[in-house]
PDB file of C-alpha atoms in Angstrom:
ATOM      1  CA  MET G  25      92.228 129.635 -98.614  1.00 84.00           C
ATOM      2  CA  SER G  26      89.674 130.542 -95.748  1.00 94.00           C
ATOM      3  CA  ARG G  27      85.893 130.635 -96.478  1.00 97.00           C
ATOM      4  CA  LEU G  28      86.056 134.533 -96.234  1.00 98.00           C
ATOM      5  CA  THR G  29      89.091 135.062 -98.375  1.00 97.00           C
ATOM      6  CA  SER G  30      86.871 132.931-101.014  1.00 97.00           C
ATOM      7  CA  THR G  31      83.914 134.918-100.534  1.00 98.00           C
ATOM      8  CA  PHE G  32      85.865 137.860-101.286  1.00 98.00           C
ATOM      9  CA  GLN G  33      87.638 136.575-104.264  1.00 98.00           C
ATOM     10  CA  VAL G  34      84.705 135.453-105.627  1.00 98.00           C
ATOM     11  CA  LEU G  35      82.468 138.787-105.069  1.00 98.00           C
ATOM     12  CA  ARG G  36      85.315 140.904-106.426  1.00 97.00           C
ATOM     13  CA  GLU G  37      85.671 138.717-109.652  1.00 97.00           C
ATOM     14  CA  ALA G  38      81.948 139.331-109.968  1.00 97.00           C
ATOM     15  CA  LYS G  39      82.311 142.948-109.297  1.00 96.00           C
ATOM     16  CA  ARG G  40      80.315 142.983-106.653  1.00 97.00           C
ATOM     17  CA  LYS G  41      80.268 144.079-102.732  1.00 98.00           C
ATOM     18  CA  ALA G  42      79.914 141.811 -99.741  1.00 98.00           C
ATOM     19  CA  LEU G  43      76.341 142.330 -97.601  1.00 98.00           C
ATOM     20  CA  ILE G  44      77.184 141.562 -94.000  1.00 98.00           C
ATOM     21  CA  PRO G  45      74.307 141.361 -91.694  1.00 98.00           C
ATOM     22  CA  PHE G  46      74.707 141.214 -88.023  1.00 97.00           C
ATOM     23  CA  ILE G  47      72.295 139.877 -85.189  1.00 97.00           C
ATOM     24  CA  THR G  48      72.795 138.888 -81.664  1.00 97.00           C
ATOM     25  CA  ALA G  49      72.761 134.922 -80.701  1.00 98.00           C
ATOM     26  CA  GLY G  50      69.585 134.161 -78.759  1.00 97.00           C
ATOM     27  CA  ASP G  51      67.579 137.336 -79.675  1.00 96.00           C
ATOM     28  CA  PRO G  52      65.016 137.577 -78.726  1.00 96.00           C
ATOM     29  CA  GLU G  53      65.318 134.026 -78.134  1.00 96.00           C
ATOM     30  CA  PRO G  54      67.540 130.851 -78.826  1.00 97.00           C
ATOM     31  CA  GLY G  55      65.223 129.430 -81.209  1.00 97.00           C
ATOM     32  CA  PHE G  56      64.909 132.223 -83.431  1.00 97.00           C
ATOM     33  CA  THR G  57      68.579 132.423 -84.381  1.00 98.00           C
ATOM     34  CA  VAL G  58      69.337 129.945 -87.031  1.00 98.00           C
ATOM     35  CA  PRO G  59      66.345 129.844 -89.104  1.00 97.00           C
ATOM     36  CA  ALA G  60      67.270 133.860 -89.216  1.00 97.00           C
ATOM     37  CA  LEU G  61      70.743 133.307 -90.466  1.00 98.00           C
ATOM     38  CA  HIS G  62      69.483 130.930 -92.978  1.00 98.00           C
ATOM     39  CA  ALA G  63      66.750 133.660 -94.102  1.00 97.00           C
ATOM     40  CA  MET G  64      69.458 136.305 -94.336  1.00 98.00           C
ATOM     41  CA  VAL G  65      71.414 134.042 -96.715  1.00 98.00           C
ATOM     42  CA  GLU G  66      68.362 133.774 -98.996  1.00 97.00           C
ATOM     43  CA  ALA G  67      68.107 137.791 -98.316  1.00 97.00           C
ATOM     44  CA  GLY G  68      71.318 138.213 -99.925  1.00 97.00           C
ATOM     45  CA  ALA G  69      73.597 138.297 -97.326  1.00 98.00           C
ATOM     46  CA  ASP G  70      77.247 136.992 -98.066  1.00 98.00           C
ATOM     47  CA  ILE G  71      78.805 136.970 -94.900  1.00 98.00           C
ATOM     48  CA  ILE G  72      77.419 136.937 -91.258  1.00 98.00           C
ATOM     49  CA  GLU G  73      78.467 138.381 -88.276  1.00 98.00           C
ATOM     50  CA  LEU G  74      77.060 136.735 -85.299  1.00 98.00           C
ATOM     51  CA  GLY G  75      77.089 138.630 -81.654  1.00 97.00           C
ATOM     52  CA  VAL G  76      78.044 136.665 -78.757  1.00 97.00           C
ATOM     53  CA  PRO G  77      75.678 138.229 -76.024  1.00 96.00           C
ATOM     54  CA  PHE G  78      77.563 139.763 -72.993  1.00 91.00           C
ATOM     55  CA  SER G  79      76.518 141.868 -70.404  1.00 88.00           C
ATOM     56  CA  ASP G  80      78.784 144.904 -70.749  1.00 82.00           C
ATOM     57  CA  PRO G  81      78.835 145.611 -74.649  1.00 73.00           C
ATOM     58  CA  MET G  82      80.990 148.833 -74.246  1.00 74.00           C
ATOM     59  CA  ALA G  83      81.140 149.542 -77.801  1.00 73.00           C
ATOM     60  CA  ASP G  84      77.432 149.202 -78.380  1.00 75.00           C
ATOM     61  CA  GLY G  85      74.672 151.652 -78.532  1.00 80.00           C
ATOM     62  CA  PRO G  86      71.135 151.070 -76.587  1.00 88.00           C
ATOM     63  CA  VAL G  87      69.447 148.617 -79.385  1.00 90.00           C
ATOM     64  CA  ILE G  88      72.289 146.130 -79.570  1.00 90.00           C
ATOM     65  CA  GLN G  89      73.003 146.478 -75.815  1.00 91.00           C
ATOM     66  CA  LYS G  90      69.092 145.250 -75.057  1.00 93.00           C
ATOM     67  CA  ALA G  91      69.762 142.560 -77.905  1.00 95.00           C
ATOM     68  CA  SER G  92      71.920 141.136 -75.295  1.00 94.00           C
ATOM     69  CA  GLU G  93      69.712 141.383 -72.399  1.00 94.00           C
ATOM     70  CA  ARG G  94      67.097 139.761 -74.152  1.00 96.00           C
ATOM     71  CA  ALA G  95      69.407 137.112 -74.985  1.00 96.00           C
ATOM     72  CA  LEU G  96      70.950 136.449 -71.744  1.00 96.00           C
ATOM     73  CA  VAL G  97      67.731 136.306 -70.221  1.00 96.00           C
ATOM     74  CA  HIS G  98      67.671 133.055 -71.777  1.00 96.00           C
ATOM     75  CA  HIS G  99      71.081 131.923 -70.245  1.00 96.00           C
ATOM     76  CA  MET G 100      72.768 132.395 -73.726  1.00 97.00           C
ATOM     77  CA  SER G 101      76.886 131.861 -73.505  1.00 97.00           C
ATOM     78  CA  LEU G 102      79.466 131.762 -75.595  1.00 98.00           C
ATOM     79  CA  ARG G 103      79.251 128.223 -75.667  1.00 98.00           C
ATOM     80  CA  LYS G 104      75.663 128.332 -76.400  1.00 98.00           C
ATOM     81  CA  THR G 105      76.224 130.609 -79.357  1.00 98.00           C
ATOM     82  CA  LEU G 106      79.151 128.045 -80.839  1.00 98.00           C
ATOM     83  CA  ASP G 107      76.220 125.342 -80.567  1.00 98.00           C
ATOM     84  CA  LEU G 108      74.275 127.744 -82.953  1.00 98.00           C
ATOM     85  CA  VAL G 109      76.956 127.786 -85.078  1.00 98.00           C
ATOM     86  CA  ALA G 110      77.052 124.056 -85.554  1.00 98.00           C
ATOM     87  CA  GLU G 111      73.454 124.068 -86.193  1.00 98.00           C
ATOM     88  CA  PHE G 112      73.739 126.471 -89.010  1.00 98.00           C
ATOM     89  CA  ARG G 113      76.570 124.505 -90.525  1.00 98.00           C
ATOM     90  CA  ARG G 114      74.662 121.360 -90.841  1.00 98.00           C
ATOM     91  CA  THR G 115      72.643 122.766 -93.731  1.00 97.00           C
ATOM     92  CA  ASP G 116      75.044 125.849 -94.721  1.00 98.00           C
ATOM     93  CA  GLN G 117      78.825 124.833 -95.657  1.00 97.00           C
ATOM     94  CA  ALA G 118      79.351 128.076 -97.975  1.00 97.00           C
ATOM     95  CA  THR G 119      78.532 131.083 -95.808  1.00 98.00           C
ATOM     96  CA  PRO G 120      81.384 132.483 -93.613  1.00 98.00           C
ATOM     97  CA  ILE G 121      80.411 133.111 -90.147  1.00 98.00           C
ATOM     98  CA  VAL G 122      82.205 135.583 -87.988  1.00 98.00           C
ATOM     99  CA  LEU G 123      81.850 136.090 -84.263  1.00 98.00           C
ATOM    100  CA  MET G 124      81.653 139.508 -82.880  1.00 96.00           C
ATOM    101  CA  GLY G 125      81.781 140.065 -79.194  1.00 95.00           C
ATOM    102  CA  TYR G 126      84.600 140.889 -76.213  1.00 94.00           C
ATOM    103  CA  LEU G 127      87.317 139.209 -74.576  1.00 94.00           C
ATOM    104  CA  ASN G 128      85.818 138.617 -71.367  1.00 94.00           C
ATOM    105  CA  PRO G 129      84.127 135.412 -72.519  1.00 95.00           C
ATOM    106  CA  VAL G 130      86.815 134.012 -74.470  1.00 96.00           C
ATOM    107  CA  GLU G 131      89.279 134.460 -71.450  1.00 95.00           C
ATOM    108  CA  CYS G 132      86.915 132.575 -69.504  1.00 96.00           C
ATOM    109  CA  MET G 133      86.390 129.875 -71.897  1.00 97.00           C
ATOM    110  CA  GLY G 134      90.736 129.996 -72.448  1.00 97.00           C
ATOM    111  CA  TYR G 135      92.159 131.069 -75.654  1.00 97.00           C
ATOM    112  CA  GLN G 136      93.102 127.363 -76.765  1.00 97.00           C
ATOM    113  CA  ARG G 137      89.682 125.764 -76.069  1.00 98.00           C
ATOM    114  CA  PHE G 138      88.062 128.656 -77.653  1.00 98.00           C
ATOM    115  CA  ALA G 139      90.094 128.404 -81.113  1.00 98.00           C
ATOM    116  CA  ASP G 140      89.362 124.459 -80.841  1.00 98.00           C
ATOM    117  CA  CYS G 141      85.969 124.800 -80.035  1.00 98.00           C
ATOM    118  CA  ALA G 142      85.379 127.360 -83.051  1.00 98.00           C
ATOM    119  CA  ARG G 143      87.398 125.701 -85.538  1.00 98.00           C
ATOM    120  CA  ALA G 144      85.280 122.673 -84.517  1.00 98.00           C
ATOM    121  CA  VAL G 145      81.873 124.307 -85.301  1.00 98.00           C
ATOM    122  CA  GLY G 146      83.138 125.944 -88.521  1.00 98.00           C
ATOM    123  CA  VAL G 147      83.597 129.371 -87.478  1.00 98.00           C
ATOM    124  CA  ASP G 148      85.568 131.660 -89.999  1.00 98.00           C
ATOM    125  CA  GLY G 149      86.170 134.695 -88.404  1.00 98.00           C
ATOM    126  CA  VAL G 150      86.220 136.609 -84.574  1.00 98.00           C
ATOM    127  CA  LEU G 151      86.206 139.852 -83.829  1.00 97.00           C
ATOM    128  CA  THR G 152      87.196 140.714 -80.441  1.00 95.00           C
ATOM    129  CA  VAL G 153      85.649 144.256 -79.942  1.00 92.00           C
ATOM    130  CA  ASP G 154      88.372 145.191 -76.678  1.00 91.00           C
ATOM    131  CA  MET G 155      90.999 143.550 -77.814  1.00 92.00           C
ATOM    132  CA  PRO G 156      93.864 145.678 -79.710  1.00 89.00           C
ATOM    133  CA  PRO G 157      96.591 144.143 -81.525  1.00 90.00           C
ATOM    134  CA  GLU G 158      98.981 145.249 -78.692  1.00 90.00           C
ATOM    135  CA  GLU G 159      97.338 142.672 -76.793  1.00 91.00           C
ATOM    136  CA  ALA G 160      96.458 140.027 -79.139  1.00 92.00           C
ATOM    137  CA  GLY G 161     100.251 138.392 -79.512  1.00 90.00           C
ATOM    138  CA  GLU G 162      98.868 135.363 -77.606  1.00 94.00           C
ATOM    139  CA  PHE G 163      95.584 134.808 -79.195  1.00 96.00           C
ATOM    140  CA  VAL G 164      95.948 135.562 -82.907  1.00 96.00           C
ATOM    141  CA  PRO G 165      98.429 132.680 -83.209  1.00 96.00           C
ATOM    142  CA  LEU G 166      95.888 130.268 -81.860  1.00 97.00           C
ATOM    143  CA  LEU G 167      93.517 131.815 -84.439  1.00 97.00           C
ATOM    144  CA  HIS G 168      95.952 131.373 -87.187  1.00 96.00           C
ATOM    145  CA  ARG G 169      96.619 127.845 -86.326  1.00 97.00           C
ATOM    146  CA  ALA G 170      93.120 126.697 -86.318  1.00 97.00           C
ATOM    147  CA  GLY G 171      92.270 128.353 -89.711  1.00 97.00           C
ATOM    148  CA  ILE G 172      90.461 131.353 -88.187  1.00 98.00           C
ATOM    149  CA  ASP G 173      90.763 134.643 -89.244  1.00 98.00           C
ATOM    150  CA  PRO G 174      91.099 137.421 -86.664  1.00 97.00           C
ATOM    151  CA  ILE G 175      89.515 140.448 -87.695  1.00 97.00           C
ATOM    152  CA  PHE G 176      90.211 144.120 -86.345  1.00 96.00           C
ATOM    153  CA  LEU G 177      88.229 147.283 -86.066  1.00 95.00           C
ATOM    154  CA  LEU G 178      89.683 150.763 -87.541  1.00 95.00           C
ATOM    155  CA  ALA G 179      88.691 153.574 -86.118  1.00 92.00           C
ATOM    156  CA  PRO G 180      88.428 157.055 -88.220  1.00 92.00           C
ATOM    157  CA  ASN G 181      91.393 158.541 -86.121  1.00 92.00           C
ATOM    158  CA  SER G 182      93.282 155.497 -86.626  1.00 93.00           C
ATOM    159  CA  SER G 183      97.064 156.005 -87.277  1.00 95.00           C
ATOM    160  CA  ASP G 184      98.950 154.668 -90.322  1.00 96.00           C
ATOM    161  CA  MET G 185     101.198 153.023 -87.920  1.00 95.00           C
ATOM    162  CA  ARG G 186      98.065 151.247 -86.439  1.00 94.00           C
ATOM    163  CA  VAL G 187      96.416 150.442 -89.378  1.00 96.00           C
ATOM    164  CA  ARG G 188      99.540 148.565 -90.708  1.00 96.00           C
ATOM    165  CA  ARG G 189      99.951 146.800 -87.433  1.00 95.00           C
ATOM    166  CA  MET G 190      96.260 145.828 -87.078  1.00 95.00           C
ATOM    167  CA  ALA G 191      96.497 144.712 -91.049  1.00 96.00           C
ATOM    168  CA  ALA G 192      99.461 142.787 -90.379  1.00 95.00           C
ATOM    169  CA  LEU G 193      97.623 140.532 -87.682  1.00 95.00           C
ATOM    170  CA  ALA G 194      94.579 140.228 -89.480  1.00 96.00           C
ATOM    171  CA  ARG G 195      93.023 137.950 -91.961  1.00 97.00           C
ATOM    172  CA  GLY G 196      89.898 138.099 -94.051  1.00 97.00           C
ATOM    173  CA  TYR G 197      88.906 141.742 -93.732  1.00 98.00           C
ATOM    174  CA  LEU G 198      88.822 144.717 -91.876  1.00 98.00           C
ATOM    175  CA  TYR G 199      86.175 146.505 -90.190  1.00 97.00           C
ATOM    176  CA  TYR G 200      85.916 150.351 -90.890  1.00 96.00           C
ATOM    177  CA  VAL G 201      83.941 152.053 -87.960  1.00 93.00           C
ATOM    178  CA  SER G 202      82.496 154.670 -89.819  1.00 86.00           C
ATOM    179  CA  LEU G 203      81.953 157.255 -87.184  1.00 73.00           C
ATOM    180  CA  LYS G 204      83.292 157.884 -83.564  1.00 64.00           C
ATOM    181  CA  GLY G 205      81.006 156.525 -81.167  1.00 52.00           C
ATOM    182  CA  VAL G 206      78.850 153.453 -80.538  1.00 48.00           C
ATOM    183  CA  THR G 207      76.719 150.859 -82.804  1.00 49.00           C
ATOM    184  CA  GLY G 208      73.531 152.894 -84.419  1.00 47.00           C
ATOM    185  CA  ALA G 209      74.981 156.158 -83.989  1.00 49.00           C
ATOM    186  CA  SER G 210      73.969 158.836 -86.799  1.00 56.00           C
ATOM    187  CA  HIS G 211      75.566 161.934 -88.476  1.00 65.00           C
ATOM    188  CA  LEU G 212      77.618 159.439 -91.527  1.00 72.00           C
ATOM    189  CA  ASP G 213      79.519 161.635 -93.242  1.00 83.00           C
ATOM    190  CA  LEU G 214      80.086 159.420 -96.138  1.00 91.00           C
ATOM    191  CA  SER G 215      82.386 161.685 -98.137  1.00 92.00           C
ATOM    192  CA  GLN G 216      84.900 161.384 -95.205  1.00 92.00           C
ATOM    193  CA  VAL G 217      84.558 157.757 -95.265  1.00 94.00           C
ATOM    194  CA  GLU G 218      85.441 157.373 -98.970  1.00 95.00           C
ATOM    195  CA  SER G 219      88.459 159.563 -98.297  1.00 95.00           C
ATOM    196  CA  ARG G 220      89.419 157.821 -95.347  1.00 96.00           C
ATOM    197  CA  ILE G 221      88.822 154.143 -97.155  1.00 97.00           C
ATOM    198  CA  ALA G 222      90.814 155.362 -99.951  1.00 97.00           C
ATOM    199  CA  HIS G 223      93.831 156.106 -97.555  1.00 97.00           C
ATOM    200  CA  ILE G 224      93.346 153.185 -95.954  1.00 97.00           C
ATOM    201  CA  ARG G 225      93.842 150.914 -99.075  1.00 96.00           C
ATOM    202  CA  SER G 226      97.118 152.649 -99.440  1.00 96.00           C
ATOM    203  CA  LEU G 227      98.298 151.076 -96.324  1.00 97.00           C
ATOM    204  CA  THR G 228      96.828 147.308 -97.085  1.00 97.00           C
ATOM    205  CA  ASP G 229      95.525 144.749 -99.593  1.00 96.00           C
ATOM    206  CA  LEU G 230      93.209 143.485 -97.071  1.00 98.00           C
ATOM    207  CA  PRO G 231      89.240 143.647 -97.883  1.00 98.00           C
ATOM    208  CA  ILE G 232      87.736 146.931 -95.853  1.00 98.00           C
ATOM    209  CA  GLY G 233      84.179 146.176 -94.568  1.00 98.00           C
ATOM    210  CA  VAL G 234      82.246 149.536 -93.531  1.00 97.00           C
ATOM    211  CA  GLY G 235      79.696 149.432 -90.392  1.00 93.00           C
ATOM    212  CA  PHE G 236      78.217 151.636 -87.701  1.00 88.00           C
ATOM    213  CA  GLY G 237      75.390 154.050 -88.917  1.00 85.00           C
ATOM    214  CA  VAL G 238      73.909 151.812 -92.007  1.00 91.00           C
ATOM    215  CA  LYS G 239      70.682 152.108 -91.477  1.00 92.00           C
ATOM    216  CA  ASN G 240      69.214 151.805 -95.183  1.00 95.00           C
ATOM    217  CA  ALA G 241      69.518 150.687 -98.371  1.00 96.00           C
ATOM    218  CA  ASP G 242      70.430 154.214-100.109  1.00 95.00           C
ATOM    219  CA  THR G 243      73.223 154.240 -97.761  1.00 95.00           C
ATOM    220  CA  ALA G 244      74.258 150.745 -98.238  1.00 96.00           C
ATOM    221  CA  ALA G 245      74.491 151.058-101.801  1.00 97.00           C
ATOM    222  CA  ALA G 246      76.753 154.547-101.293  1.00 96.00           C
ATOM    223  CA  ILE G 247      78.993 152.754 -98.868  1.00 96.00           C
ATOM    224  CA  GLY G 248      79.245 149.575-101.545  1.00 96.00           C
ATOM    225  CA  ARG G 249      80.206 151.936-104.400  1.00 96.00           C
ATOM    226  CA  PHE G 250      83.787 152.598-102.400  1.00 97.00           C
ATOM    227  CA  ALA G 251      84.127 149.627-100.021  1.00 97.00           C
ATOM    228  CA  ASP G 252      84.483 146.186-100.022  1.00 98.00           C
ATOM    229  CA  ALA G 253      81.667 145.362 -97.610  1.00 98.00           C
ATOM    230  CA  VAL G 254      78.611 146.619 -95.980  1.00 98.00           C
ATOM    231  CA  VAL G 255      78.277 145.871 -92.243  1.00 97.00           C
ATOM    232  CA  VAL G 256      74.387 146.514 -91.056  1.00 96.00           C
ATOM    233  CA  GLY G 257      73.903 145.892 -87.322  1.00 94.00           C
ATOM    234  CA  SER G 258      71.891 148.300 -85.249  1.00 92.00           C
ATOM    235  CA  ALA G 259      68.856 148.304 -88.299  1.00 95.00           C
ATOM    236  CA  LEU G 260      68.396 144.347 -88.336  1.00 97.00           C
ATOM    237  CA  VAL G 261      67.937 144.276 -84.565  1.00 96.00           C
ATOM    238  CA  GLU G 262      65.352 147.448 -84.089  1.00 96.00           C
ATOM    239  CA  LYS G 263      63.339 144.730 -86.197  1.00 96.00           C
ATOM    240  CA  ILE G 264      63.915 142.236 -83.985  1.00 96.00           C
ATOM    241  CA  ALA G 265      63.104 143.901 -81.030  1.00 95.00           C
ATOM    242  CA  ALA G 266      59.946 145.444 -82.774  1.00 95.00           C
ATOM    243  CA  ALA G 267      58.603 142.159 -83.334  1.00 94.00           C
ATOM    244  CA  GLN G 268      60.247 140.028 -80.652  1.00 90.00           C
ATOM    245  CA  ASP G 269      56.848 138.259 -79.598  1.00 93.00           C
ATOM    246  CA  ARG G 270      56.471 137.637 -83.220  1.00 95.00           C
ATOM    247  CA  PRO G 271      59.229 135.557 -84.496  1.00 92.00           C
ATOM    248  CA  GLU G 272      58.136 135.108 -88.269  1.00 94.00           C
ATOM    249  CA  GLN G 273      57.367 138.873 -88.861  1.00 96.00           C
ATOM    250  CA  ALA G 274      60.619 139.841 -87.433  1.00 96.00           C
ATOM    251  CA  ARG G 275      62.511 137.263 -89.643  1.00 95.00           C
ATOM    252  CA  LYS G 276      60.327 138.590 -92.635  1.00 96.00           C
ATOM    253  CA  ASP G 277      60.917 142.631 -91.886  1.00 97.00           C
ATOM    254  CA  ILE G 278      64.697 141.903 -91.349  1.00 97.00           C
ATOM    255  CA  ILE G 279      64.869 139.968 -95.091  1.00 97.00           C
ATOM    256  CA  ASP G 280      62.860 142.589 -96.216  1.00 97.00           C
ATOM    257  CA  LEU G 281      65.423 145.261 -95.110  1.00 97.00           C
ATOM    258  CA  LEU G 282      68.460 143.157 -96.307  1.00 98.00           C
ATOM    259  CA  ALA G 283      67.015 142.179 -99.776  1.00 98.00           C
ATOM    260  CA  THR G 284      66.196 145.916-100.590  1.00 98.00           C
ATOM    261  CA  MET G 285      69.979 146.788 -99.408  1.00 98.00           C
ATOM    262  CA  ARG G 286      70.999 143.796-101.601  1.00 98.00           C
ATOM    263  CA  ARG G 287      69.304 144.692-104.793  1.00 98.00           C
ATOM    264  CA  ALA G 288      70.061 148.524-104.176  1.00 97.00           C
ATOM    265  CA  MET G 289      74.046 147.641-103.561  1.00 97.00           C
ATOM    266  CA  ASP G 290      73.752 145.212-107.059  1.00 96.00           C
ATOM    267  CA  ALA G 291      72.280 148.119-108.953  1.00 91.00           C
TER     268      ALA G 291
END
């Protein structure tokens, strides 16, 4: 059983929902990331999505685009992101880590080499934003053999056939994009999201996480009532950006936001 599957099983038995924060590796500088990962776990994170900096993050809004830019100034790369995961794993063997990013850096490294390196450092899942299931035939089996869970994005307009296709390839959980647009967008219609999640549950037994547009504790709690996981990214990255020259303050700000969300979700 993978760390992701085990985590969701433990949470389900405890009647709790997963809180999944996202930050970009190396933002605002590489030394910030690992202490921030540990701090997020202490604040109540169950799973962490770690963004791989990329020069053309097409699915991301300006907040996370700028996070990639700040990280790339420090020459962050996929290889250095894996090094940060290895450093995190020296003192945390329990918290699942999901790498979230784009296909180009993986293709440059090579599918097999990436799978081997990711397994070696303790990566649990991979979400490649721009790899649709139709083009995942070579990559996904390598991840399966490495014991790494491939995770796919579901859109509000994904057809039943497409949901089933992604669910057949995926492991760990499915990531439902709560709105049409990029990360950090607003205008979240919770009733519509809840209805859509209920329908998707009729098509798959995989846990379903909801992200894009989660900005505060009230929204996190509302989503937690019907989803298996709440993913928060831009709201945290905004905190980091606002205090990028004050790492201790940035760390405190993201801890405070996550702790507030955790309390609201558990209430």
